[in-house]
Structure formats: C-alpha cells, structure tokens
Short mmCIF file of N, CA, C and O and ligand atoms in Angstrom, two decimals:
data_model
loop_
_atom_site.label_atom_id
_atom_site.label_comp_id
_atom_site.label_asym_id
_atom_site.label_seq_id
_atom_site.Cartn_x
_atom_site.Cartn_y
_atom_site.Cartn_z
N MET A 19 93.72 92.59 125.34
CA MET A 19 94.43 93.87 125.59
C MET A 19 94.06 94.37 126.99
O MET A 19 92.95 94.83 127.21
N SER A 20 95.00 94.26 127.91
CA SER A 20 94.68 94.52 129.32
C SER A 20 94.35 95.98 129.60
O SER A 20 93.63 96.28 130.55
N ASP A 21 94.86 96.92 128.78
CA ASP A 21 94.59 98.32 129.08
C ASP A 21 93.58 98.95 128.11
O ASP A 21 93.51 100.17 128.00
N CYS A 22 92.80 98.11 127.43
CA CYS A 22 91.84 98.64 126.45
C CYS A 22 90.46 98.78 127.10
O CYS A 22 89.88 97.79 127.55
N ILE A 23 89.95 100.01 127.14
CA ILE A 23 88.67 100.27 127.81
C ILE A 23 87.52 99.52 127.16
O ILE A 23 86.64 99.00 127.85
N PHE A 24 87.54 99.42 125.83
CA PHE A 24 86.43 98.73 125.15
C PHE A 24 86.51 97.21 125.35
O PHE A 24 85.47 96.55 125.36
N CYS A 25 87.73 96.66 125.53
CA CYS A 25 87.83 95.23 125.90
C CYS A 25 87.15 95.03 127.25
O CYS A 25 86.38 94.07 127.43
N LYS A 26 87.41 95.93 128.18
CA LYS A 26 86.85 95.77 129.53
C LYS A 26 85.33 95.93 129.49
O LYS A 26 84.60 95.18 130.15
N ILE A 27 84.84 96.90 128.74
CA ILE A 27 83.39 97.11 128.65
C ILE A 27 82.74 95.93 127.93
O ILE A 27 81.74 95.37 128.40
N ALA A 28 83.32 95.52 126.81
CA ALA A 28 82.71 94.46 125.99
C ALA A 28 82.62 93.15 126.78
O ALA A 28 81.67 92.38 126.61
N ASN A 29 83.60 92.93 127.66
CA ASN A 29 83.62 91.67 128.42
C ASN A 29 83.01 91.80 129.80
O ASN A 29 83.10 90.88 130.62
N GLY A 30 82.36 92.94 130.06
CA GLY A 30 81.59 93.09 131.30
C GLY A 30 82.42 93.42 132.52
O GLY A 30 81.89 93.41 133.64
N GLU A 31 83.71 93.76 132.35
CA GLU A 31 84.53 94.10 133.52
C GLU A 31 84.25 95.53 133.99
O GLU A 31 84.50 95.86 135.14
N ILE A 32 83.75 96.35 133.07
CA ILE A 32 83.32 97.71 133.42
C ILE A 32 81.85 97.79 133.01
O ILE A 32 81.49 97.38 131.91
N PRO A 33 80.99 98.28 133.92
CA PRO A 33 79.57 98.33 133.58
C PRO A 33 79.27 99.30 132.44
O PRO A 33 80.00 100.28 132.24
N SER A 34 78.21 99.01 131.73
CA SER A 34 77.81 99.87 130.61
C SER A 34 76.31 99.77 130.44
O SER A 34 75.68 98.87 131.00
N ASN A 35 75.76 100.67 129.68
CA ASN A 35 74.34 100.58 129.32
C ASN A 35 74.23 99.70 128.09
O ASN A 35 74.33 100.16 126.95
N THR A 36 74.08 98.41 128.36
CA THR A 36 74.06 97.42 127.28
C THR A 36 72.64 97.30 126.71
O THR A 36 71.69 97.13 127.46
N ILE A 37 72.54 97.41 125.39
CA ILE A 37 71.22 97.27 124.76
C ILE A 37 71.10 95.98 123.94
O ILE A 37 70.01 95.65 123.47
N TYR A 38 72.22 95.27 123.81
CA TYR A 38 72.20 93.97 123.09
C TYR A 38 73.50 93.24 123.46
O TYR A 38 74.55 93.86 123.60
N GLU A 39 73.40 91.91 123.58
CA GLU A 39 74.61 91.13 123.81
C GLU A 39 74.43 89.74 123.24
O GLU A 39 73.34 89.16 123.34
N ASN A 40 75.48 89.21 122.62
CA ASN A 40 75.52 87.79 122.29
C ASN A 40 76.93 87.29 122.62
O ASN A 40 77.69 88.00 123.28
N SER A 41 77.28 86.09 122.17
CA SER A 41 78.56 85.53 122.61
C SER A 41 79.77 86.30 122.06
O SER A 41 80.84 86.27 122.65
N ASP A 42 79.58 87.00 120.96
CA ASP A 42 80.73 87.67 120.32
C ASP A 42 80.71 89.19 120.42
O ASP A 42 81.73 89.83 120.15
N PHE A 43 79.54 89.78 120.73
CA PHE A 43 79.40 91.24 120.68
C PHE A 43 78.63 91.77 121.88
O PHE A 43 77.75 91.08 122.42
N ARG A 44 78.94 93.01 122.24
CA ARG A 44 78.10 93.76 123.17
C ARG A 44 77.80 95.11 122.49
O ARG A 44 78.70 95.72 121.89
N VAL A 45 76.57 95.56 122.58
CA VAL A 45 76.20 96.86 122.04
C VAL A 45 75.83 97.76 123.21
O VAL A 45 74.98 97.41 124.04
N ILE A 46 76.54 98.91 123.30
CA ILE A 46 76.37 99.81 124.45
C ILE A 46 75.95 101.20 123.97
O ILE A 46 76.20 101.57 122.83
N LEU A 47 75.34 101.94 124.87
CA LEU A 47 75.07 103.34 124.57
C LEU A 47 76.36 104.12 124.68
O LEU A 47 77.13 103.96 125.64
N ASP A 48 76.63 104.97 123.68
CA ASP A 48 77.80 105.86 123.70
C ASP A 48 77.59 106.86 124.84
O ASP A 48 76.49 107.37 125.02
N ASN A 49 78.67 107.14 125.60
CA ASN A 49 78.50 108.08 126.71
C ASN A 49 78.68 109.54 126.31
O ASN A 49 78.59 110.44 127.15
N GLY A 50 78.92 109.76 125.01
CA GLY A 50 78.94 111.13 124.48
C GLY A 50 78.12 111.16 123.21
O GLY A 50 78.63 111.46 122.13
N PRO A 51 76.85 110.83 123.33
CA PRO A 51 76.05 110.53 122.12
C PRO A 51 75.82 111.74 121.20
O PRO A 51 75.60 112.85 121.67
N ALA A 52 75.87 111.47 119.91
CA ALA A 52 75.50 112.48 118.92
C ALA A 52 74.00 112.74 118.97
O ALA A 52 73.55 113.87 118.79
N THR A 53 73.24 111.69 119.21
CA THR A 53 71.78 111.79 119.26
C THR A 53 71.25 110.79 120.29
O THR A 53 72.00 109.92 120.75
N LYS A 54 69.97 110.89 120.56
CA LYS A 54 69.34 109.94 121.50
C LYS A 54 69.41 108.52 120.93
O LYS A 54 68.90 108.27 119.84
N GLY A 55 70.07 107.63 121.67
CA GLY A 55 70.16 106.23 121.25
C GLY A 55 71.47 105.85 120.59
O GLY A 55 71.69 104.68 120.28
N HIS A 56 72.36 106.84 120.38
CA HIS A 56 73.68 106.56 119.76
C HIS A 56 74.35 105.39 120.49
O HIS A 56 74.55 105.44 121.70
N ALA A 57 74.67 104.35 119.73
CA ALA A 57 75.19 103.12 120.33
C ALA A 57 76.44 102.66 119.59
O ALA A 57 76.73 103.10 118.47
N LEU A 58 77.18 101.77 120.24
CA LEU A 58 78.43 101.24 119.68
C LEU A 58 78.39 99.72 119.69
O LEU A 58 78.12 99.12 120.74
N VAL A 59 78.65 99.10 118.55
CA VAL A 59 78.77 97.65 118.47
C VAL A 59 80.23 97.31 118.75
O VAL A 59 81.13 97.72 118.01
N LEU A 60 80.46 96.57 119.85
CA LEU A 60 81.82 96.21 120.25
C LEU A 60 82.03 94.70 120.12
O LEU A 60 81.33 93.93 120.79
N PRO A 61 82.99 94.25 119.31
CA PRO A 61 83.36 92.84 119.37
C PRO A 61 84.00 92.56 120.73
O PRO A 61 84.70 93.42 121.26
N LYS A 62 83.76 91.38 121.29
CA LYS A 62 84.35 91.06 122.59
C LYS A 62 85.85 90.79 122.47
O LYS A 62 86.60 90.98 123.41
N ALA A 63 86.29 90.35 121.29
CA ALA A 63 87.73 90.16 121.05
C ALA A 63 88.31 91.50 120.58
O ALA A 63 87.61 92.32 119.99
N HIS A 64 89.59 91.69 120.86
CA HIS A 64 90.23 92.95 120.50
C HIS A 64 90.76 92.95 119.07
O HIS A 64 91.62 92.14 118.72
N TYR A 65 90.24 93.88 118.27
CA TYR A 65 90.81 94.19 116.96
C TYR A 65 90.87 95.69 116.90
O TYR A 65 89.89 96.37 117.25
N ALA A 66 91.99 96.25 116.46
CA ALA A 66 92.14 97.70 116.50
C ALA A 66 91.17 98.39 115.54
O ALA A 66 90.60 99.43 115.87
N ASP A 67 91.00 97.80 114.36
CA ASP A 67 90.26 98.54 113.33
C ASP A 67 89.86 97.59 112.19
O ASP A 67 90.03 96.38 112.28
N LEU A 68 89.35 98.21 111.13
CA LEU A 68 88.88 97.45 109.96
C LEU A 68 89.96 96.55 109.36
O LEU A 68 89.67 95.49 108.81
N PHE A 69 91.21 97.02 109.48
CA PHE A 69 92.30 96.27 108.86
C PHE A 69 92.65 95.01 109.65
O PHE A 69 93.20 94.06 109.11
N GLU A 70 92.32 95.02 110.92
CA GLU A 70 92.64 93.86 111.78
C GLU A 70 91.47 92.89 111.95
O GLU A 70 91.68 91.71 112.18
N ILE A 71 90.25 93.40 111.88
CA ILE A 71 89.10 92.54 112.20
C ILE A 71 88.90 91.48 111.11
O ILE A 71 88.95 91.79 109.91
N PRO A 72 88.70 90.22 111.50
CA PRO A 72 88.45 89.19 110.48
C PRO A 72 87.11 89.43 109.76
O PRO A 72 86.18 90.00 110.35
N GLU A 73 87.04 89.00 108.52
CA GLU A 73 85.83 89.21 107.70
C GLU A 73 84.58 88.68 108.39
O GLU A 73 83.52 89.32 108.37
N GLU A 74 84.68 87.49 109.00
CA GLU A 74 83.49 86.88 109.62
C GLU A 74 83.01 87.73 110.80
O GLU A 74 81.80 87.85 111.03
N THR A 75 83.96 88.31 111.54
CA THR A 75 83.57 89.14 112.69
C THR A 75 82.93 90.44 112.20
O THR A 75 81.95 90.93 112.77
N LEU A 76 83.48 90.98 111.12
CA LEU A 76 82.91 92.20 110.54
C LEU A 76 81.48 91.93 110.06
O LEU A 76 80.57 92.73 110.29
N ALA A 77 81.29 90.78 109.43
CA ALA A 77 79.95 90.41 108.98
C ALA A 77 79.01 90.26 110.17
O ALA A 77 77.84 90.67 110.12
N GLY A 78 79.53 89.68 111.27
CA GLY A 78 78.74 89.54 112.49
C GLY A 78 78.34 90.90 113.05
O GLY A 78 77.20 91.08 113.50
N ALA A 79 79.26 91.86 113.00
CA ALA A 79 78.96 93.22 113.51
C ALA A 79 77.85 93.86 112.67
O ALA A 79 76.95 94.52 113.21
N ALA A 80 77.90 93.64 111.36
CA ALA A 80 76.87 94.21 110.48
C ALA A 80 75.50 93.59 110.78
O ALA A 80 74.47 94.29 110.80
N LYS A 81 75.49 92.32 111.06
CA LYS A 81 74.24 91.61 111.37
C LYS A 81 73.64 92.15 112.67
O LYS A 81 72.44 92.44 112.75
N VAL A 82 74.50 92.31 113.67
CA VAL A 82 74.04 92.85 114.96
C VAL A 82 73.53 94.28 114.76
O VAL A 82 72.48 94.66 115.30
N ALA A 83 74.26 95.08 113.98
CA ALA A 83 73.85 96.47 113.75
C ALA A 83 72.47 96.52 113.10
O ALA A 83 71.64 97.37 113.47
N LYS A 84 72.20 95.65 112.17
CA LYS A 84 70.89 95.65 111.51
C LYS A 84 69.78 95.34 112.50
O LYS A 84 68.72 95.99 112.51
N GLU A 85 70.03 94.36 113.35
CA GLU A 85 69.02 93.98 114.34
C GLU A 85 68.76 95.12 115.33
O GLU A 85 67.61 95.48 115.61
N VAL A 86 69.85 95.71 115.83
CA VAL A 86 69.70 96.81 116.79
C VAL A 86 69.04 98.03 116.12
O VAL A 86 68.18 98.69 116.70
N ALA A 87 69.46 98.33 114.91
CA ALA A 87 68.90 99.48 114.19
C ALA A 87 67.40 99.32 113.97
O ALA A 87 66.62 100.27 114.13
N SER A 88 66.99 98.11 113.63
CA SER A 88 65.55 97.87 113.41
C SER A 88 64.79 98.08 114.71
O SER A 88 63.69 98.67 114.71
N ASN A 89 65.38 97.62 115.81
CA ASN A 89 64.74 97.81 117.12
C ASN A 89 64.65 99.30 117.47
O ASN A 89 63.65 99.79 117.99
N MET A 90 65.72 100.04 117.15
CA MET A 90 65.71 101.49 117.43
C MET A 90 64.63 102.21 116.63
O MET A 90 63.96 103.10 117.12
N LYS A 91 64.52 101.81 115.37
CA LYS A 91 63.51 102.45 114.51
C LYS A 91 62.13 102.29 115.13
O LYS A 91 61.34 103.24 115.20
N GLU A 92 61.88 101.09 115.61
CA GLU A 92 60.57 100.80 116.21
C GLU A 92 60.39 101.52 117.56
O GLU A 92 59.38 102.17 117.80
N LYS A 93 61.40 101.41 118.44
CA LYS A 93 61.24 101.90 119.81
C LYS A 93 61.50 103.39 119.96
O LYS A 93 60.87 104.06 120.79
N LEU A 94 62.47 103.93 119.22
CA LEU A 94 62.79 105.35 119.37
C LEU A 94 62.07 106.21 118.34
O LEU A 94 62.03 107.43 118.46
N GLY A 95 61.57 105.59 117.29
CA GLY A 95 60.87 106.34 116.25
C GLY A 95 61.78 107.30 115.51
O GLY A 95 61.36 108.39 115.10
N CYS A 96 63.05 106.89 115.32
CA CYS A 96 63.97 107.77 114.60
C CYS A 96 63.53 107.90 113.13
O CYS A 96 62.86 107.03 112.59
N ASP A 97 63.95 109.03 112.52
CA ASP A 97 63.54 109.30 111.14
C ASP A 97 64.55 108.75 110.13
O ASP A 97 64.26 108.63 108.94
N GLY A 98 65.77 108.47 110.62
CA GLY A 98 66.84 107.93 109.77
C GLY A 98 67.91 107.36 110.69
O GLY A 98 67.74 107.34 111.91
N LEU A 99 69.01 106.93 110.11
CA LEU A 99 70.04 106.30 110.95
C LEU A 99 71.36 106.25 110.16
O LEU A 99 71.36 105.94 108.97
N ASN A 100 72.45 106.61 110.83
CA ASN A 100 73.78 106.49 110.21
C ASN A 100 74.55 105.35 110.85
O ASN A 100 74.54 105.21 112.08
N LEU A 101 75.23 104.56 110.03
CA LEU A 101 76.26 103.65 110.52
C LEU A 101 77.60 104.32 110.21
O LEU A 101 77.83 104.72 109.06
N VAL A 102 78.43 104.47 111.23
CA VAL A 102 79.72 105.15 111.06
C VAL A 102 80.80 104.27 111.66
O VAL A 102 80.60 103.67 112.72
N GLN A 103 81.93 104.19 111.00
CA GLN A 103 83.01 103.34 111.52
C GLN A 103 84.34 104.01 111.17
O GLN A 103 84.70 104.12 110.01
N ASN A 104 85.04 104.51 112.19
CA ASN A 104 86.26 105.29 111.98
C ASN A 104 87.49 104.40 112.13
O ASN A 104 87.55 103.57 113.04
N ASN A 105 88.48 104.61 111.26
CA ASN A 105 89.72 103.83 111.30
C ASN A 105 90.93 104.76 111.27
O ASN A 105 91.18 105.41 110.26
N GLY A 106 91.64 104.82 112.39
CA GLY A 106 92.82 105.67 112.46
C GLY A 106 92.47 107.07 112.94
O GLY A 106 91.36 107.56 112.69
N SER A 107 93.43 107.69 113.61
CA SER A 107 93.15 109.02 114.15
C SER A 107 92.85 110.02 113.05
O SER A 107 92.06 110.95 113.24
N ALA A 108 93.43 109.84 111.86
CA ALA A 108 93.15 110.77 110.75
C ALA A 108 91.67 110.73 110.37
O ALA A 108 91.12 111.70 109.84
N ALA A 109 91.03 109.59 110.65
CA ALA A 109 89.61 109.42 110.33
C ALA A 109 88.72 109.67 111.55
O ALA A 109 87.51 109.45 111.48
N GLY A 110 89.32 110.12 112.65
CA GLY A 110 88.51 110.44 113.83
C GLY A 110 88.40 109.33 114.85
O GLY A 110 87.65 109.46 115.82
N GLN A 111 89.14 108.23 114.67
CA GLN A 111 89.07 107.15 115.68
C GLN A 111 89.82 107.58 116.93
O GLN A 111 90.98 108.00 116.86
N THR A 112 89.15 107.48 118.06
CA THR A 112 89.77 107.87 119.33
C THR A 112 89.98 106.68 120.26
O THR A 112 90.81 106.75 121.15
N VAL A 113 89.20 105.61 120.08
CA VAL A 113 89.39 104.39 120.88
C VAL A 113 89.81 103.30 119.91
O VAL A 113 89.07 102.96 118.98
N MET A 114 91.01 102.76 120.12
CA MET A 114 91.62 101.87 119.15
C MET A 114 91.20 100.40 119.35
O MET A 114 92.04 99.49 119.40
N HIS A 115 89.91 100.22 119.52
CA HIS A 115 89.27 98.88 119.56
C HIS A 115 88.12 99.02 118.57
O HIS A 115 87.25 99.91 118.76
N PHE A 116 88.08 98.20 117.55
CA PHE A 116 87.06 98.31 116.50
C PHE A 116 85.68 98.55 117.11
O PHE A 116 85.27 97.86 118.05
N HIS A 117 84.96 99.51 116.57
CA HIS A 117 83.57 99.72 116.99
C HIS A 117 82.79 100.32 115.84
O HIS A 117 83.33 101.08 115.04
N LEU A 118 81.54 99.95 115.79
CA LEU A 118 80.63 100.44 114.75
C LEU A 118 79.59 101.32 115.43
O LEU A 118 78.89 100.87 116.34
N HIS A 119 79.55 102.60 115.02
CA HIS A 119 78.57 103.51 115.58
C HIS A 119 77.21 103.29 114.92
O HIS A 119 77.11 103.20 113.69
N ILE A 120 76.17 103.23 115.75
CA ILE A 120 74.79 103.24 115.24
C ILE A 120 74.20 104.54 115.74
O ILE A 120 74.05 104.75 116.95
N ILE A 121 73.88 105.43 114.81
CA ILE A 121 73.44 106.78 115.20
C ILE A 121 72.04 107.03 114.66
O ILE A 121 71.87 107.34 113.47
N PRO A 122 71.03 106.89 115.53
CA PRO A 122 69.68 107.21 115.07
C PRO A 122 69.59 108.70 114.74
O PRO A 122 70.21 109.52 115.42
N ARG A 123 68.87 109.04 113.71
CA ARG A 123 68.76 110.44 113.30
C ARG A 123 67.31 110.90 113.36
O ARG A 123 66.38 110.10 113.11
N TYR A 124 67.14 112.14 113.75
CA TYR A 124 65.82 112.75 113.90
C TYR A 124 65.80 114.00 113.03
O TYR A 124 66.82 114.71 112.93
N SER A 125 64.65 114.28 112.42
CA SER A 125 64.61 115.39 111.45
C SER A 125 65.13 116.69 112.05
O SER A 125 65.69 117.52 111.36
N ASN A 126 64.95 116.85 113.37
CA ASN A 126 65.34 118.12 114.00
C ASN A 126 66.57 117.97 114.90
O ASN A 126 66.74 118.74 115.83
N ASP A 127 67.46 116.99 114.63
CA ASP A 127 68.55 116.75 115.60
C ASP A 127 69.74 117.70 115.45
O ASP A 127 70.63 117.73 116.31
N CYS A 128 69.77 118.49 114.36
CA CYS A 128 70.83 119.50 114.16
C CYS A 128 72.25 118.91 114.22
O CYS A 128 73.19 119.62 114.58
N GLN A 129 72.41 117.64 113.92
CA GLN A 129 73.75 117.06 113.87
C GLN A 129 74.26 117.12 112.43
O GLN A 129 73.49 117.29 111.49
N HIS A 130 75.57 116.99 112.27
CA HIS A 130 76.17 117.07 110.93
C HIS A 130 77.16 115.93 110.77
O HIS A 130 78.32 116.06 111.12
N ILE A 131 76.68 114.79 110.32
CA ILE A 131 77.56 113.65 110.09
C ILE A 131 77.76 113.59 108.58
O ILE A 131 77.32 112.68 107.90
N LEU A 132 78.39 114.66 108.08
CA LEU A 132 78.51 114.86 106.64
C LEU A 132 79.94 115.27 106.31
O LEU A 132 80.77 115.43 107.19
N TRP A 133 80.22 115.42 105.05
CA TRP A 133 81.52 115.93 104.62
C TRP A 133 81.29 117.02 103.60
O TRP A 133 80.21 117.16 103.05
N LYS A 134 82.35 117.82 103.39
CA LYS A 134 82.26 118.89 102.42
C LYS A 134 82.74 118.34 101.09
O LYS A 134 83.92 117.99 100.96
N PRO A 135 81.86 118.23 100.07
CA PRO A 135 82.30 117.65 98.79
C PRO A 135 83.39 118.51 98.15
O PRO A 135 83.35 119.73 98.22
N THR A 136 84.38 117.84 97.53
CA THR A 136 85.40 118.54 96.75
C THR A 136 85.06 118.39 95.27
O THR A 136 84.07 117.73 94.93
N GLN A 137 85.86 119.02 94.40
CA GLN A 137 85.51 118.99 92.97
C GLN A 137 86.69 118.55 92.12
O GLN A 137 87.27 119.35 91.37
N PRO A 138 87.07 117.27 92.21
CA PRO A 138 88.17 116.80 91.36
C PRO A 138 87.74 116.81 89.89
O PRO A 138 86.55 116.65 89.59
N SER A 139 88.73 117.00 89.02
CA SER A 139 88.42 116.95 87.57
C SER A 139 88.17 115.49 87.18
O SER A 139 88.53 114.56 87.91
N ALA A 140 87.60 115.31 85.98
CA ALA A 140 87.37 113.95 85.46
C ALA A 140 88.70 113.20 85.37
O ALA A 140 88.78 112.00 85.69
N GLU A 141 89.78 113.92 84.96
CA GLU A 141 91.09 113.26 84.83
C GLU A 141 91.62 112.82 86.21
O GLU A 141 92.21 111.73 86.34
N GLU A 142 91.40 113.65 87.21
CA GLU A 142 91.86 113.29 88.56
C GLU A 142 91.13 112.04 89.07
O GLU A 142 91.73 111.16 89.68
N LEU A 143 89.82 111.98 88.80
CA LEU A 143 89.06 110.81 89.23
C LEU A 143 89.57 109.54 88.55
O LEU A 143 89.72 108.49 89.18
N VAL A 144 89.86 109.65 87.24
CA VAL A 144 90.39 108.49 86.51
C VAL A 144 91.75 108.08 87.09
O VAL A 144 92.04 106.89 87.28
N ALA A 145 92.58 109.08 87.40
CA ALA A 145 93.92 108.77 87.95
C ALA A 145 93.78 108.05 89.29
O ALA A 145 94.52 107.10 89.58
N ILE A 146 92.83 108.49 90.12
CA ILE A 146 92.62 107.84 91.42
C ILE A 146 92.13 106.40 91.21
O ILE A 146 92.60 105.46 91.84
N LYS A 147 91.16 106.28 90.30
CA LYS A 147 90.65 104.93 89.99
C LYS A 147 91.80 104.01 89.54
O LYS A 147 91.93 102.89 90.02
N ASN A 148 92.67 104.53 88.67
CA ASN A 148 93.79 103.72 88.18
C ASN A 148 94.76 103.37 89.29
O ASN A 148 95.33 102.27 89.31
N THR A 149 94.94 104.30 90.24
CA THR A 149 95.84 104.02 91.36
C THR A 149 95.29 102.87 92.20
O THR A 149 96.04 101.99 92.65
N ILE A 150 93.96 102.88 92.38
CA ILE A 150 93.36 101.86 93.23
C ILE A 150 93.27 100.50 92.54
O ILE A 150 93.62 99.48 93.13
N VAL A 151 92.79 100.50 91.31
CA VAL A 151 92.54 99.20 90.65
C VAL A 151 93.67 98.78 89.71
O VAL A 151 93.69 97.65 89.23
N GLY A 152 94.58 99.70 89.44
CA GLY A 152 95.65 99.41 88.48
C GLY A 152 95.17 99.73 87.08
O GLY A 152 93.98 99.67 86.80
N GLU A 153 96.11 100.10 86.18
CA GLU A 153 95.71 100.51 84.83
C GLU A 153 95.65 99.30 83.90
O GLU A 153 96.28 98.30 84.15
P1 5GP B 211 85.57 107.00 117.70
O1 5GP B 211 85.80 108.48 117.60
O2 5GP B 211 86.80 106.26 118.19
O3 5GP B 211 85.00 106.42 116.45
O4 5GP B 211 84.43 106.82 118.77
C1 5GP B 211 84.64 106.59 120.13
C2 5GP B 211 83.30 106.76 120.80
O5 5GP B 211 83.36 106.10 122.04
C3 5GP B 211 82.93 108.22 121.07
O6 5GP B 211 81.67 108.48 120.47
C4 5GP B 211 82.90 108.32 122.59
O7 5GP B 211 81.86 109.14 123.05
C5 5GP B 211 82.68 106.87 123.00
N1 5GP B 211 83.31 106.50 124.27
C6 5GP B 211 84.59 106.70 124.63
N2 5GP B 211 84.84 106.17 125.84
C7 5GP B 211 83.67 105.61 126.24
C8 5GP B 211 83.29 104.91 127.44
O8 5GP B 211 84.06 104.70 128.37
N3 5GP B 211 81.99 104.48 127.51
C9 5GP B 211 81.11 104.69 126.49
N4 5GP B 211 79.86 104.23 126.66
N5 5GP B 211 81.43 105.35 125.35
C10 5GP B 211 82.70 105.81 125.24
ZN1 ZN B 212 90.17 96.18 123.07
#
C-alpha cells in the first residue's frame, strides 16, 4: 500500500523508535502514547485489520507482543499491561493497517482503557448467544 503510513514505518522508509524487529514485524513506540512505553506491533505486510490478517501472521504478532511485553515488565517496571487491537472506525481504529497496541500500565497512570458495563437481561444474553452460534 503505497500511501499507508504504517507500511512505510514497518518497512523502514520512515524512521521510527523501533524497540523490536524481525523479518515479519517491527515494534515501534506510539507517538501519542497512553503511557510510558506504549508500543505498536506492525506486520511488515499490509493487512487492514483482524478480518484481513492471516491466522499465522496474527499468531506471529501475539508471539512478538509476549516477548516485548516481558521485556517491558523487566525494563520499565510496569505494574500491569493491556493488549488492545482496534478494528474499524466504530471500534476506534484510526490507521487502517493492522496493529496491536502494547500498553504498559502503572498503578498511578490515571488512564482509562475500560468500558462502561451494560445490563442486558438473561433473555437478551441468550438471544445474542443464539445469534452468534445458531440455535
Ligand atoms: P488506532 O486508534 O488506529 O488503534 O491506533 C493508532 C495509533 O497509532 C495511535 O495510538 C496513534 O498515536 C499512533 N500513530 C498514528 N500515527 C503514527 C505515526 O506516524 N507514528 C507513530 N509512532 N505512531 C502513530
Ligand atoms: Zn499498510
């Protein structure tokens, strides 16, 4: 994708703060970080989102995330860590090249990577389950 910023960053055409790289992935520091160390796992090949990325590449991204997260825990001393992956603008995706957020969390970071729980009835939950898996 010639006009995709993450393709250019992942393939080294645009400089980035790279914290990990292998033949298929580059992991960079997010330039608008939620917390200290917030990073993005970028596949070097272009896939828009979860629906496009092949299973093997997704598994590779998870493997890289685990390795980077373990390193962050040791080096940054974070107290927790969120993996976040947005698909579609309705879900908050702003760059349409698959990326996995690694967000180290600190007890005092005052961030809110949460949702407001709703209260569906038991019948509504069953109806949703039936819609997804079939009755
Ligand atoms: P999304 O909302 O699509 O899941 O996340 C996009 C992320 O990419 C945001 O956290 C944003 O700060 C980050 N981002 C967008 N453009 C750039 C860029 O050019 N360089 C870097 N390092 N991060 C970027
Ligand atoms: Zn791309």
